């Protein structure tokens, strides 16, 4: 047996009596995560809409496959731009921008007269997906007190799953409308919430870490006072952020800080790509691999194929009518949404690693069961009692798969990625992780129909099971536990000095440490 890479590194244990949940931080996390409902809705509504769109617009399976999956590739534009945008205009206004993009995308798709216009709408919606995927976890992690960071940072995934469920409900609610109206109404319903969400986000405070990066210390102190468990924690968080950003601890003059930051250090992400990709330190390289690997396995194990194509899977299992398959798909959404509450309430109690490993193990078992059941169904008459039993087993396996995903891999990939990067690299580092997530989601969803036609449904799910097993091994040997650690200290888990600027060293003697501290305080790289 291997062991947690963080073994031997002292961890900040949660106190025996947990502080009460900070209601202001909770409200900020909820509002920040609301955009994720739109994200989940835009992705899952395609599951049922494609059945009617195909009849109305007379498009092929290949066109459906591309239309369903291309949103994930398009989202790369949003996810890669979101890092720079959020460092430029702030986390809050980036969320407002995401809402506006979602609104435009839903209108274009709902009113599209042709496949070409649908693709334009899908592109616009995809950019919004990229923005929302990247910014919600980053903002929530930066505003949350350490005691509740896991709980609050899992909220975006909770709301994504809520959006997925609402997309399925919309499919079922409008499937009886005339074919030319049903899929359009499904998309147009998604244009209503962004208007209200954009207004709600404006009531939120800005991220205290972004405020410090802009030299707005007084504003940051006010936000930290409201979102921390105590005044002492608020001051400690501010001191850690100032140290990570390169501000002298005793310097509280906003104008002086702004001048120092402009003179010594970029404030909008300049040089970050170099430190992430061209000349990363060993700790930053390990952090980047951890983030990209976790996001790769989250999607490569096939979750979006189940979300988008579950009506086809259930049809293969023996559910022939649109109503029955959409009803079963709605049950998948409900199971996926409810199961995520396990991760939400246990992240800060049992830690990230146990939930990740349990999740991946459950995914492997349920995928093998699903593949075996579908393989057996292929060999039986459709009306046999054994085929009926296997159809029930297939549905149960799909439910077990999405439940396993939701207790760990789904939410924790975003929580973990938003925790491990040093402050100066966090926005763009998370953007790279989001990019990997969307590339793999696009590759999986755009290939699933072709894949099951080539190697059967059973073969496809056996393949996903093998990838999920490889993911378990990666997480077991490579991901340290981050529970109970401040965002500024997580770099130590990957061999860094914990300075928070992405330039920590594995070992330094006292003289070197003194010199490094002097360089940080004067803003030198």
Coordinates of C-alpha atoms in Angstrom, one line a residue:
X1 CA 0.0 0.0 0.0
X2 CA 1.2 3.5 -0.8
X3 CA 0.6 6.4 1.5
X4 CA -0.7 10.0 1.4
X5 CA 2.1 12.2 0.0
X6 CA 1.3 14.6 2.8
X7 CA 2.3 12.1 5.5
X8 CA 5.0 13.7 7.8
X9 CA 3.9 17.2 7.1
X10 CA 2.1 18.7 10.1
X11 CA -1.6 19.5 9.3
X12 CA -3.9 22.0 10.8
X13 CA -6.5 19.8 12.4
X14 CA -10.1 21.0 12.7
X15 CA -10.9 22.0 16.2
X16 CA -12.9 19.5 18.4
X17 CA -15.8 21.9 18.4
X18 CA -16.3 23.3 14.9
X19 CA -17.2 27.0 14.7
X20 CA -20.7 27.8 13.5
X21 CA -20.9 28.2 9.7
X22 CA -20.3 31.8 8.7
X23 CA -23.6 33.0 7.2
X24 CA -22.1 35.8 5.2
X25 CA -19.5 33.5 3.6
X26 CA -22.3 31.0 3.0
X27 CA -24.4 33.7 1.2
X28 CA -21.5 34.7 -0.9
X29 CA -20.8 31.0 -1.9
X30 CA -24.4 30.4 -2.8
X31 CA -24.6 33.6 -5.0
X32 CA -21.3 32.8 -6.7
X33 CA -22.4 29.3 -7.4
X34 CA -25.7 30.2 -9.0
X35 CA -24.2 30.6 -12.5
X36 CA -23.4 26.9 -12.3
X37 CA -27.1 26.1 -12.5
X38 CA -27.1 27.6 -16.0
X39 CA -24.0 25.6 -16.8
X40 CA -25.6 22.3 -15.8
X41 CA -28.9 23.2 -17.5
X42 CA -27.2 24.2 -20.8
X43 CA -25.3 20.9 -20.9
X44 CA -28.1 18.5 -19.8
X45 CA -31.0 20.0 -21.7
X46 CA -29.4 18.8 -24.9
X47 CA -30.0 15.2 -23.6
X48 CA -33.7 15.3 -24.4
X49 CA -33.8 18.2 -26.9
X50 CA -31.7 16.2 -29.4
X51 CA -34.5 13.7 -29.8
X52 CA -36.9 16.4 -31.1
X53 CA -34.3 18.6 -32.8
X54 CA -33.3 15.6 -35.0
X55 CA -36.8 15.2 -36.2
X56 CA -37.5 18.9 -36.7
X57 CA -34.3 20.0 -38.4
X58 CA -33.7 16.6 -40.1
X59 CA -30.1 16.3 -38.9
X60 CA -27.9 13.2 -38.5
X61 CA -26.5 11.4 -35.5
X62 CA -23.1 12.8 -36.4
X63 CA -24.4 16.3 -36.4
X64 CA -26.1 15.7 -33.0
X65 CA -22.9 14.2 -31.6
X66 CA -20.9 17.3 -32.7
X67 CA -23.6 19.7 -31.4
X68 CA -23.9 18.0 -28.1
X69 CA -20.2 17.9 -27.4
X70 CA -18.8 21.0 -29.1
X71 CA -20.0 23.2 -26.2
X72 CA -17.1 21.8 -24.2
X73 CA -14.5 22.7 -26.8
X74 CA -16.0 26.1 -27.2
X75 CA -15.8 26.6 -23.4
X76 CA -12.1 26.6 -23.7
X77 CA -12.3 30.1 -25.0
X78 CA -14.2 31.1 -21.8
X79 CA -12.1 29.2 -19.4
X80 CA -8.7 30.4 -20.7
X81 CA -10.0 34.0 -20.9
X82 CA -11.6 33.9 -17.5
X83 CA -8.2 33.7 -15.7
X84 CA -7.0 37.0 -17.2
X85 CA -10.4 38.6 -17.1
X86 CA -10.9 37.8 -13.4
X87 CA -7.5 39.3 -12.6
X88 CA -8.3 42.4 -14.6
X89 CA -11.9 43.3 -13.7
X90 CA -12.3 41.1 -10.6
X91 CA -14.0 37.9 -9.7
X92 CA -17.4 39.5 -9.2
X93 CA -17.8 41.3 -12.6
X94 CA -16.4 38.2 -14.3
X95 CA -19.5 36.3 -12.9
X96 CA -21.8 39.1 -14.2
X97 CA -20.2 38.7 -17.7
X98 CA -20.8 34.9 -17.5
X99 CA -24.5 35.5 -16.9
X100 CA -24.8 37.9 -19.8
X101 CA -23.1 35.3 -22.1
X102 CA -25.5 32.5 -20.9
X103 CA -28.5 34.8 -21.6
X104 CA -27.3 35.5 -25.2
X105 CA -26.5 31.8 -25.9
X106 CA -29.9 30.6 -24.7
X107 CA -31.8 33.1 -26.9
X108 CA -29.8 32.2 -30.0
X109 CA -30.3 28.4 -29.5
X110 CA -34.0 28.8 -28.7
X111 CA -34.7 30.9 -31.8
X112 CA -32.3 29.2 -34.2
X113 CA -33.9 28.5 -37.6
X114 CA -31.1 26.1 -38.7
X115 CA -28.3 23.9 -37.6
X116 CA -25.7 26.6 -38.4
X117 CA -27.3 29.1 -36.1
X118 CA -27.6 26.4 -33.4
X119 CA -23.9 26.0 -33.6
X120 CA -23.4 29.8 -33.1
X121 CA -25.7 29.7 -30.1
X122 CA -23.8 26.7 -28.8
X123 CA -20.5 28.6 -29.2
X124 CA -21.8 31.5 -27.2
X125 CA -23.2 29.2 -24.4
X126 CA -19.9 27.4 -24.4
X127 CA -17.9 30.6 -23.6
X128 CA -20.3 31.1 -20.7
X129 CA -19.7 27.6 -19.5
X130 CA -16.0 28.2 -19.5
X131 CA -16.3 31.4 -17.5
X132 CA -18.6 29.9 -14.9
X133 CA -16.6 26.7 -14.5
X134 CA -13.4 28.6 -13.7
X135 CA -14.6 31.6 -11.7
X136 CA -17.1 30.1 -9.2
X137 CA -14.7 27.7 -7.4
X138 CA -11.9 30.4 -7.4
X139 CA -14.1 33.1 -5.8
X140 CA -15.7 30.7 -3.3
X141 CA -12.3 29.3 -2.2
X142 CA -10.9 32.9 -1.8
X143 CA -13.9 34.1 0.3
X144 CA -14.3 31.1 2.5
X145 CA -12.9 30.6 6.0
X146 CA -10.6 27.6 6.3
X147 CA -13.0 25.7 8.6
X148 CA -15.7 25.6 5.8
X149 CA -13.7 25.9 2.6
X150 CA -14.4 22.4 1.5
X151 CA -18.1 22.7 2.1
X152 CA -18.5 26.1 0.4
X153 CA -16.2 25.3 -2.5
X154 CA -18.2 22.3 -3.3
X155 CA -21.3 24.5 -3.9
X156 CA -20.6 25.1 -7.6
X157 CA -20.8 21.4 -8.3
X158 CA -24.0 21.2 -6.2
X159 CA -25.5 23.8 -8.4
X160 CA -24.2 22.2 -11.6
X161 CA -26.0 19.1 -10.6
X162 CA -29.1 21.1 -9.8
X163 CA -28.9 22.6 -13.2
X164 CA -28.5 19.1 -14.8
X165 CA -31.6 18.0 -12.9
X166 CA -33.6 21.0 -14.1
X167 CA -32.5 20.3 -17.7
X168 CA -33.9 16.8 -17.4
X169 CA -37.1 18.1 -15.8
X170 CA -37.4 20.6 -18.7
X171 CA -37.0 17.7 -21.2
X172 CA -39.7 15.8 -19.5
X173 CA -42.0 18.8 -19.0
X174 CA -42.0 19.9 -22.6
X175 CA -41.6 16.6 -24.5
X176 CA -45.3 16.5 -25.3
X177 CA -45.3 19.8 -27.1
X178 CA -45.3 19.8 -30.9
X179 CA -41.8 18.8 -32.2
X180 CA -41.0 22.2 -33.7
X181 CA -41.7 23.9 -30.3
X182 CA -40.6 21.4 -27.7
X183 CA -36.8 21.7 -28.0
X184 CA -37.0 25.5 -28.6
X185 CA -38.9 26.0 -25.3
X186 CA -36.4 23.8 -23.5
X187 CA -33.6 26.2 -24.5
X188 CA -35.5 29.5 -24.1
X189 CA -36.3 28.6 -20.5
X190 CA -32.6 28.9 -19.8
X191 CA -32.6 32.6 -20.8
X192 CA -34.7 33.7 -17.8
X193 CA -32.4 33.0 -14.8
X194 CA -29.3 34.9 -16.0
X195 CA -31.1 38.2 -15.7
X196 CA -31.8 37.8 -12.0
X197 CA -28.5 36.1 -11.3
X198 CA -26.5 39.0 -12.7
X199 CA -28.4 41.4 -10.4
X200 CA -27.8 39.2 -7.4
X201 CA -24.1 38.9 -8.0
X202 CA -23.7 42.7 -7.9
X203 CA -24.8 42.5 -4.2
X204 CA -21.8 40.3 -3.4
X205 CA -18.4 41.6 -2.1
X206 CA -15.3 41.3 -4.2
X207 CA -12.8 38.5 -3.4
X208 CA -10.5 39.7 -0.6
X209 CA -7.5 38.2 -2.3
X210 CA -8.2 40.1 -5.5
X211 CA -8.7 43.3 -3.5
X212 CA -5.3 42.8 -1.9
X213 CA -3.7 42.2 -5.3
X214 CA -5.1 45.6 -6.3
X215 CA -3.8 47.3 -3.2
X216 CA -7.2 47.8 -1.7
X217 CA -6.3 46.7 1.8
X218 CA -9.1 48.5 3.6
X219 CA -11.8 46.9 1.4
X220 CA -10.1 43.5 1.8
X221 CA -10.0 43.8 5.6
X222 CA -13.8 44.6 5.7
X223 CA -14.6 41.5 3.6
X224 CA -12.3 39.3 5.6
X225 CA -13.9 40.5 8.9
X226 CA -17.3 39.4 7.6
X227 CA -16.2 36.1 6.1
X228 CA -13.9 34.8 8.8
X229 CA -14.8 32.8 12.0
X230 CA -13.1 35.4 14.2
X231 CA -11.3 38.8 14.2
X232 CA -8.0 37.0 14.8
X233 CA -8.6 34.7 11.8
X234 CA -9.4 37.7 9.6
X235 CA -6.1 39.4 10.5
X236 CA -4.2 36.2 10.0
X237 CA -5.8 35.7 6.6
X238 CA -5.0 39.2 5.6
X239 CA -1.4 38.8 6.7
X240 CA -1.0 35.6 4.7
X241 CA -2.4 37.2 1.6
X242 CA -0.2 40.2 1.9
X243 CA 2.8 38.0 2.3
X244 CA 1.8 35.9 -0.7
X245 CA 1.3 39.1 -2.8
X246 CA 4.6 40.6 -1.7
X247 CA 3.3 43.5 0.5
X248 CA 5.2 44.5 3.6
X249 CA 3.1 43.1 6.5
X250 CA 3.0 46.5 8.4
X251 CA 2.1 48.5 5.2
X252 CA -1.6 49.4 5.4
X253 CA -1.6 52.5 3.3
X254 CA -3.6 51.7 0.1
X255 CA -2.0 54.4 -2.0
X256 CA 1.5 53.3 -1.0
X257 CA 0.7 49.7 -1.7
X258 CA -0.7 50.5 -5.1
X259 CA 2.4 52.3 -6.1
X260 CA 4.6 49.5 -4.8
X261 CA 2.6 46.9 -6.6
X262 CA 2.7 48.9 -9.9
X263 CA 6.5 49.4 -9.6
X264 CA 7.5 45.9 -8.5
X265 CA 4.9 43.4 -9.6
X266 CA 2.3 43.0 -12.2
X267 CA -1.3 42.9 -11.1
X268 CA -3.2 41.5 -14.0
X269 CA -1.5 38.1 -14.5
X270 CA 1.6 39.2 -16.6
X271 CA 4.3 36.6 -16.3
X272 CA 2.1 34.0 -14.8
X273 CA 2.0 31.8 -18.0
X274 CA 5.8 31.8 -17.9
X275 CA 5.9 30.6 -14.3
X276 CA 3.2 28.0 -14.9
X277 CA 4.3 26.5 -18.3
X278 CA 7.8 27.6 -19.3
X279 CA 9.8 27.9 -16.2
X280 CA 7.8 26.3 -13.3
X281 CA 9.5 25.4 -10.1
X282 CA 9.3 21.7 -9.1
X283 CA 6.5 22.3 -6.6
X284 CA 4.5 24.3 -9.2
X285 CA 5.1 21.6 -11.8
X286 CA 3.7 19.0 -9.4
X287 CA 0.8 21.2 -8.5
X288 CA 0.0 21.6 -12.2
X289 CA 0.2 17.9 -12.9
X290 CA -2.1 17.2 -9.9
X291 CA -4.7 19.7 -11.2
X292 CA -4.5 18.6 -14.8
X293 CA -4.5 14.9 -13.9
X294 CA -7.5 15.2 -11.6
X295 CA -9.5 17.1 -14.2
X296 CA -8.5 14.6 -16.9
X297 CA -9.7 11.6 -15.0
X298 CA -12.9 13.3 -13.9
X299 CA -14.1 13.6 -17.5
X300 CA -12.3 10.7 -19.2
X301 CA -14.2 8.2 -17.1
X302 CA -17.4 9.0 -19.1
X303 CA -19.7 11.0 -16.8
X304 CA -20.8 13.4 -19.6
X305 CA -21.6 10.5 -21.9
X306 CA -24.1 9.3 -19.3
X307 CA -25.4 12.9 -18.7
X308 CA -25.9 13.6 -22.4
X309 CA -26.8 10.2 -23.8
X310 CA -28.6 8.4 -21.0
X311 CA -31.9 8.2 -23.0
X312 CA -29.9 6.2 -25.6
X313 CA -28.4 4.0 -22.9
X314 CA -31.9 3.3 -21.4
X315 CA -33.3 2.6 -24.8
X316 CA -30.5 0.0 -25.3
X317 CA -31.4 -1.4 -21.9
X318 CA -35.1 -1.9 -23.0
X319 CA -37.0 1.4 -22.4
X320 CA -38.5 2.1 -25.8
X321 CA -40.7 5.2 -25.4
X322 CA -39.4 8.8 -25.1
X323 CA -41.5 9.3 -21.9
X324 CA -40.1 6.3 -20.1
X325 CA -36.5 7.0 -21.1
X326 CA -36.8 10.7 -20.2
X327 CA -38.4 9.7 -16.9
X328 CA -35.5 7.4 -16.1
X329 CA -33.1 10.1 -17.1
X330 CA -34.8 12.5 -14.7
X331 CA -34.2 9.9 -12.0
X332 CA -30.5 10.0 -12.9
X333 CA -30.4 13.8 -12.4
X334 CA -32.1 13.5 -9.0
X335 CA -29.7 10.8 -7.9
X336 CA -26.7 12.8 -9.1
X337 CA -27.9 15.9 -7.3
X338 CA -28.8 14.3 -4.0
X339 CA -25.6 12.3 -3.8
X340 CA -23.4 15.3 -4.0
X341 CA -24.7 16.3 -0.5
X342 CA -22.5 13.5 0.8
X343 CA -19.4 15.3 -0.4
X344 CA -20.7 18.7 0.7
X345 CA -21.1 17.7 4.3
X346 CA -18.1 15.4 4.6
X347 CA -15.4 17.2 2.8
X348 CA -14.2 19.1 5.8
X349 CA -14.7 16.2 8.2
X350 CA -13.1 13.2 6.5
X351 CA -10.9 15.0 3.9
X352 CA -10.5 15.1 0.1
X353 CA -8.5 11.9 -0.4
X354 CA -10.9 9.4 1.2
X355 CA -13.9 10.7 -0.7
X356 CA -11.9 10.8 -4.0
X357 CA -10.7 7.2 -3.6
X358 CA -14.2 5.9 -2.6
X359 CA -15.8 7.8 -5.5
X360 CA -13.4 6.4 -8.1
X361 CA -13.7 2.8 -6.7
X362 CA -17.5 3.1 -6.9
X363 CA -17.4 4.4 -10.4
X364 CA -15.2 1.4 -11.5
X365 CA -17.6 -1.1 -9.9
X366 CA -20.7 0.5 -11.4
X367 CA -19.3 0.9 -14.9
X368 CA -18.2 -2.8 -14.9
X369 CA -21.7 -3.8 -13.8
X370 CA -23.4 -1.6 -16.4
X371 CA -21.1 -2.9 -19.2
X372 CA -21.7 -6.5 -18.2
X373 CA -25.5 -6.1 -18.0
X374 CA -25.6 -4.4 -21.5
X375 CA -23.3 -7.2 -22.9
X376 CA -25.7 -9.8 -21.6
X377 CA -28.8 -8.0 -22.9
X378 CA -27.3 -8.2 -26.4
X379 CA -27.4 -12.0 -26.2
X380 CA -31.0 -12.3 -25.0
X381 CA -34.4 -11.9 -26.7
X382 CA -35.9 -8.5 -25.9
X383 CA -39.0 -9.9 -24.3
X384 CA -37.4 -12.4 -22.0
X385 CA -37.7 -12.1 -18.2
X386 CA -33.9 -12.2 -17.9
X387 CA -33.6 -9.2 -20.2
X388 CA -36.1 -7.3 -18.1
X389 CA -34.1 -8.0 -14.9
X390 CA -30.9 -6.9 -16.7
X391 CA -32.6 -3.7 -17.8
X392 CA -33.4 -3.0 -14.1
X393 CA -29.7 -3.8 -13.3
X394 CA -28.5 -1.4 -16.0
X395 CA -30.6 1.4 -14.6
X396 CA -29.4 0.7 -11.1
X397 CA -25.8 0.7 -12.3
X398 CA -26.2 4.1 -14.0
X399 CA -27.7 5.5 -10.8
X400 CA -24.8 4.0 -8.8
X401 CA -22.3 5.5 -11.3
X402 CA -23.6 9.0 -11.1
X403 CA -24.0 8.7 -7.3
X404 CA -20.3 7.6 -7.0
X405 CA -19.2 10.4 -9.2
X406 CA -21.1 13.0 -7.1
X407 CA -19.7 11.9 -3.7
X408 CA -16.1 12.7 -4.8
X409 CA -14.8 13.1 -8.3
X410 CA -17.5 15.6 -9.4
X411 CA -17.2 18.3 -6.7
X412 CA -13.7 17.6 -5.3
X413 CA -11.9 18.0 -8.6
X414 CA -13.0 21.7 -8.5
X415 CA -12.4 22.1 -4.8
X416 CA -8.9 20.6 -4.9
X417 CA -7.8 22.5 -8.0
X418 CA -8.9 25.8 -6.5
X419 CA -7.0 25.1 -3.3
X420 CA -3.5 24.0 -4.4
X421 CA -2.2 26.8 -6.6
X422 CA -0.2 29.7 -5.1
X423 CA -2.2 32.9 -5.1
X424 CA -0.4 34.6 -8.0
X425 CA -0.9 31.6 -10.2
X426 CA -4.3 30.6 -9.0
X427 CA -6.6 32.2 -11.6
X428 CA -4.6 31.0 -14.6
X429 CA -3.8 27.7 -13.1
X430 CA -7.5 26.9 -12.5
X431 CA -8.1 28.1 -16.0
X432 CA -5.7 25.5 -17.3
X433 CA -7.5 22.8 -15.2
X434 CA -10.8 24.0 -16.6
X435 CA -9.4 23.8 -20.1
X436 CA -8.3 20.2 -19.5
X437 CA -11.7 19.3 -18.1
X438 CA -13.5 20.8 -21.1
X439 CA -11.2 19.2 -23.7
X440 CA -11.8 15.8 -22.2
X441 CA -15.5 16.4 -21.9
X442 CA -15.7 17.4 -25.5
X443 CA -13.6 14.5 -26.6
X444 CA -15.8 12.0 -24.7
X445 CA -19.2 13.5 -25.7
X446 CA -18.3 14.0 -29.3
X447 CA -17.1 10.5 -29.7
X448 CA -19.6 8.5 -27.7
X449 CA -22.1 7.7 -30.5
X450 CA -19.2 6.7 -32.9
X451 CA -17.6 4.7 -30.0
X452 CA -20.6 2.6 -29.1
X453 CA -21.3 1.9 -32.8
X454 CA -17.7 0.7 -33.2
X455 CA -17.2 -1.3 -30.0
X456 CA -20.8 -1.6 -28.6
X457 CA -22.3 0.1 -25.5
X458 CA -20.7 -2.6 -23.3
X459 CA -17.3 -2.0 -24.8
X460 CA -17.5 1.7 -24.3
X461 CA -18.4 1.4 -20.6
X462 CA -15.6 -1.2 -20.0
X463 CA -13.2 1.4 -21.5
X464 CA -14.5 4.0 -19.2
X465 CA -14.1 1.6 -16.2
X466 CA -10.4 1.1 -17.1
X467 CA -9.8 4.8 -17.2
X468 CA -11.5 5.3 -13.8
X469 CA -9.3 2.6 -12.4
X470 CA -6.2 4.4 -13.7
X471 CA -7.5 7.5 -12.1
X472 CA -7.8 5.8 -8.7
X473 CA -4.1 4.8 -8.9
X474 CA -3.1 8.4 -9.8
X475 CA -5.0 9.9 -6.9
X476 CA -3.8 7.3 -4.4
X477 CA -0.1 7.9 -5.1
X478 CA -0.1 11.6 -6.2
X479 CA -2.6 13.7 -4.4
X480 CA -1.9 14.9 -0.8
X481 CA -4.6 15.8 1.6
X482 CA -5.4 19.5 1.8
X483 CA -8.1 19.5 4.5
X484 CA -7.5 22.1 7.3
X485 CA -4.7 24.0 5.5
X486 CA -4.8 27.7 4.5
X487 CA -4.7 28.5 0.8
X488 CA -1.3 30.1 1.3
X489 CA 0.2 26.9 2.8
X490 CA -0.9 24.2 0.4
X491 CA 2.2 24.7 -1.7
X492 CA 4.2 23.0 1.1
X493 CA 2.4 19.7 0.4
X494 CA 4.0 19.6 -3.1
X495 CA 7.5 20.3 -1.8
X496 CA 7.4 24.1 -1.9
X497 CA 8.4 26.6 0.8
X498 CA 4.9 27.9 1.2
X499 CA 5.6 31.4 0.3
X500 CA 2.5 31.6 -1.8
X501 CA 4.0 33.2 -4.9
X502 CA 4.9 30.0 -6.7
X503 CA 8.7 30.3 -6.2
X504 CA 9.1 28.2 -3.0
X505 CA 12.1 25.8 -2.7
X506 CA 12.2 22.4 -1.2
X507 CA 15.0 23.2 1.2
X508 CA 16.6 26.4 2.3
X509 CA 19.0 27.2 5.1
X510 CA 18.4 30.1 7.4
X511 CA 20.5 32.5 5.3
X512 CA 18.8 31.6 2.1
X513 CA 15.4 31.9 3.7
X514 CA 16.2 35.4 5.0
X515 CA 17.3 36.5 1.5
X516 CA 14.1 35.0 0.0
X517 CA 11.9 36.9 2.5
X518 CA 13.7 40.1 1.6
X519 CA 13.2 39.5 -2.1
X520 CA 9.5 38.8 -1.6
X521 CA 9.0 42.0 0.5
X522 CA 10.6 44.1 -2.1
X523 CA 8.6 42.6 -4.9
X524 CA 11.5 41.0 -6.8
X525 CA 11.0 37.8 -8.8

